[in-house]
Amino acid sequence: MYVGTLSFDLLLGDVRSLKEKRSVVRPIVAELHRKYAVSVAETGEQDLYRRARIGLAAVSGDMGHLTDLLDRCERFVAARPEVELLSARRRFHGEHDD
């Protein structure tokens, strides 16, 4: 069993309030969950209206499948015109980790 996590640091475009931020971040979170069947949530920067941190996790029995899934999630977020992907941090945990 392998667990992969991916954390996105995002800069939001023309957003002037936390309400507008939610209207940008929620659809991204919902679409990642729906399209890729990953666990996903806004995980940081909740008090800043132009920044967002989104984290996701997935489990697979095959490391290649997990890598491909995280690649697709990263491309999806990077292609969103309303946000700028500042960084993406990826981690893998396997059966042999202590």
mmCIF file of C-alpha atoms in Angstrom:
data_model
loop_
_atom_site.group_PDB
_atom_site.id
_atom_site.type_symbol
_atom_site.label_atom_id
_atom_site.label_comp_id
_atom_site.label_asym_id
_atom_site.label_seq_id
_atom_site.Cartn_x
_atom_site.Cartn_y
_atom_site.Cartn_z
ATOM 1 C CA MET A 1 0.000 0.000 0.000
ATOM 2 C CA TYR A 2 1.216 3.483 -0.897
ATOM 3 C CA VAL A 3 -0.079 6.843 0.295
ATOM 4 C CA GLY A 4 0.660 9.996 -1.668
ATOM 5 C CA THR A 5 0.086 13.536 -0.494
ATOM 6 C CA LEU A 6 0.203 16.733 -2.485
ATOM 7 C CA SER A 7 0.112 20.262 -1.115
ATOM 8 C CA PHE A 8 -0.508 23.297 -3.318
ATOM 9 C CA ASP A 9 0.423 26.871 -2.444
ATOM 10 C CA LEU A 10 -1.782 29.139 -4.551
ATOM 11 C CA LEU A 11 -1.952 32.835 -5.317
ATOM 12 C CA LEU A 12 -5.482 33.885 -6.209
ATOM 13 C CA GLY A 13 -6.145 36.441 -8.902
ATOM 14 C CA ASP A 14 -8.613 39.310 -8.555
ATOM 15 C CA VAL A 15 -9.964 38.399 -5.107
ATOM 16 C CA ARG A 16 -10.834 41.140 -2.615
ATOM 17 C CA SER A 17 -12.536 39.272 0.241
ATOM 18 C CA LEU A 18 -12.687 35.919 1.990
ATOM 19 C CA LYS A 19 -16.109 35.359 0.421
ATOM 20 C CA GLU A 20 -14.640 35.764 -3.066
ATOM 21 C CA LYS A 21 -11.772 33.478 -2.047
ATOM 22 C CA ARG A 22 -14.246 30.734 -1.103
ATOM 23 C CA SER A 23 -15.945 31.105 -4.476
ATOM 24 C CA VAL A 24 -12.592 30.318 -6.154
ATOM 25 C CA VAL A 25 -11.232 27.638 -3.818
ATOM 26 C CA ARG A 26 -14.378 25.565 -3.221
ATOM 27 C CA PRO A 27 -14.919 24.628 -6.888
ATOM 28 C CA ILE A 28 -11.277 23.525 -7.203
ATOM 29 C CA VAL A 29 -11.547 21.348 -4.088
ATOM 30 C CA ALA A 30 -14.888 19.882 -5.218
ATOM 31 C CA GLU A 31 -13.647 19.133 -8.741
ATOM 32 C CA LEU A 32 -10.463 17.424 -7.481
ATOM 33 C CA HIS A 33 -12.596 15.234 -5.220
ATOM 34 C CA ARG A 34 -15.165 14.439 -7.908
ATOM 35 C CA LYS A 35 -12.831 13.940 -10.865
ATOM 36 C CA TYR A 36 -9.930 12.133 -9.179
ATOM 37 C CA ALA A 37 -11.548 10.513 -6.086
ATOM 38 C CA VAL A 38 -8.945 11.953 -3.715
ATOM 39 C CA SER A 39 -9.372 13.308 -0.203
ATOM 40 C CA VAL A 40 -8.902 17.060 -0.494
ATOM 41 C CA ALA A 41 -9.372 20.176 1.645
ATOM 42 C CA GLU A 42 -8.227 23.741 2.083
ATOM 43 C CA THR A 43 -5.488 23.273 4.668
ATOM 44 C CA GLY A 44 -3.940 26.667 5.286
ATOM 45 C CA GLU A 45 -3.871 30.421 4.729
ATOM 46 C CA GLN A 46 -7.596 30.634 5.584
ATOM 47 C CA ASP A 47 -7.228 34.178 6.921
ATOM 48 C CA LEU A 48 -5.488 35.548 3.798
ATOM 49 C CA TYR A 49 -7.823 36.305 0.921
ATOM 50 C CA ARG A 50 -5.262 36.171 -1.925
ATOM 51 C CA ARG A 51 -3.441 33.007 -0.808
ATOM 52 C CA ALA A 52 -4.661 29.442 -0.387
ATOM 53 C CA ARG A 53 -3.166 26.118 0.541
ATOM 54 C CA ILE A 54 -4.903 22.969 -0.649
ATOM 55 C CA GLY A 55 -3.866 19.500 0.452
ATOM 56 C CA LEU A 56 -4.873 16.158 -0.965
ATOM 57 C CA ALA A 57 -4.165 12.516 -0.255
ATOM 58 C CA ALA A 58 -4.649 9.279 -2.168
ATOM 59 C CA VAL A 59 -4.041 5.603 -1.485
ATOM 60 C CA SER A 60 -3.096 2.954 -4.037
ATOM 61 C CA GLY A 61 -1.610 -0.492 -4.211
ATOM 62 C CA ASP A 62 0.553 0.545 -7.164
ATOM 63 C CA MET A 63 3.190 3.284 -6.940
ATOM 64 C CA GLY A 64 2.997 4.007 -10.684
ATOM 65 C CA HIS A 65 -0.754 4.564 -10.530
ATOM 66 C CA LEU A 66 -0.360 6.847 -7.514
ATOM 67 C CA THR A 67 2.341 8.913 -9.239
ATOM 68 C CA ASP A 68 0.153 9.266 -12.346
ATOM 69 C CA LEU A 69 -2.839 10.336 -10.239
ATOM 70 C CA LEU A 70 -0.865 13.032 -8.406
ATOM 71 C CA ASP A 71 0.568 14.232 -11.745
ATOM 72 C CA ARG A 72 -2.946 14.635 -13.133
ATOM 73 C CA CYS A 73 -4.110 16.510 -10.020
ATOM 74 C CA GLU A 74 -1.140 18.866 -10.242
ATOM 75 C CA ARG A 75 -1.745 19.559 -13.943
ATOM 76 C CA PHE A 76 -5.428 20.231 -13.194
ATOM 77 C CA VAL A 77 -4.610 22.872 -10.570
ATOM 78 C CA ALA A 78 -1.794 24.423 -12.633
ATOM 79 C CA ALA A 79 -4.174 24.853 -15.586
ATOM 80 C CA ARG A 80 -6.750 26.829 -13.612
ATOM 81 C CA PRO A 81 -6.718 30.409 -14.948
ATOM 82 C CA GLU A 82 -8.058 31.972 -11.722
ATOM 83 C CA VAL A 83 -5.068 30.849 -9.627
ATOM 84 C CA GLU A 84 -1.297 30.843 -9.919
ATOM 85 C CA LEU A 85 0.408 27.701 -8.643
ATOM 86 C CA LEU A 86 3.335 28.952 -6.555
ATOM 87 C CA SER A 87 4.506 25.524 -5.401
ATOM 88 C CA ALA A 88 3.458 21.903 -5.160
ATOM 89 C CA ARG A 89 4.939 19.623 -2.532
ATOM 90 C CA ARG A 90 4.633 15.879 -2.975
ATOM 91 C CA ARG A 91 5.286 13.083 -0.481
ATOM 92 C CA PHE A 92 4.991 9.325 -0.697
ATOM 93 C CA HIS A 93 4.650 6.863 2.154
ATOM 94 C CA GLY A 94 5.057 3.131 1.577
ATOM 95 C CA GLU A 95 4.716 -0.103 3.476
ATOM 96 C CA HIS A 96 8.366 -0.057 4.485
ATOM 97 C CA ASP A 97 8.337 3.418 6.064
ATOM 98 C CA ASP A 98 8.878 3.511 9.795
#
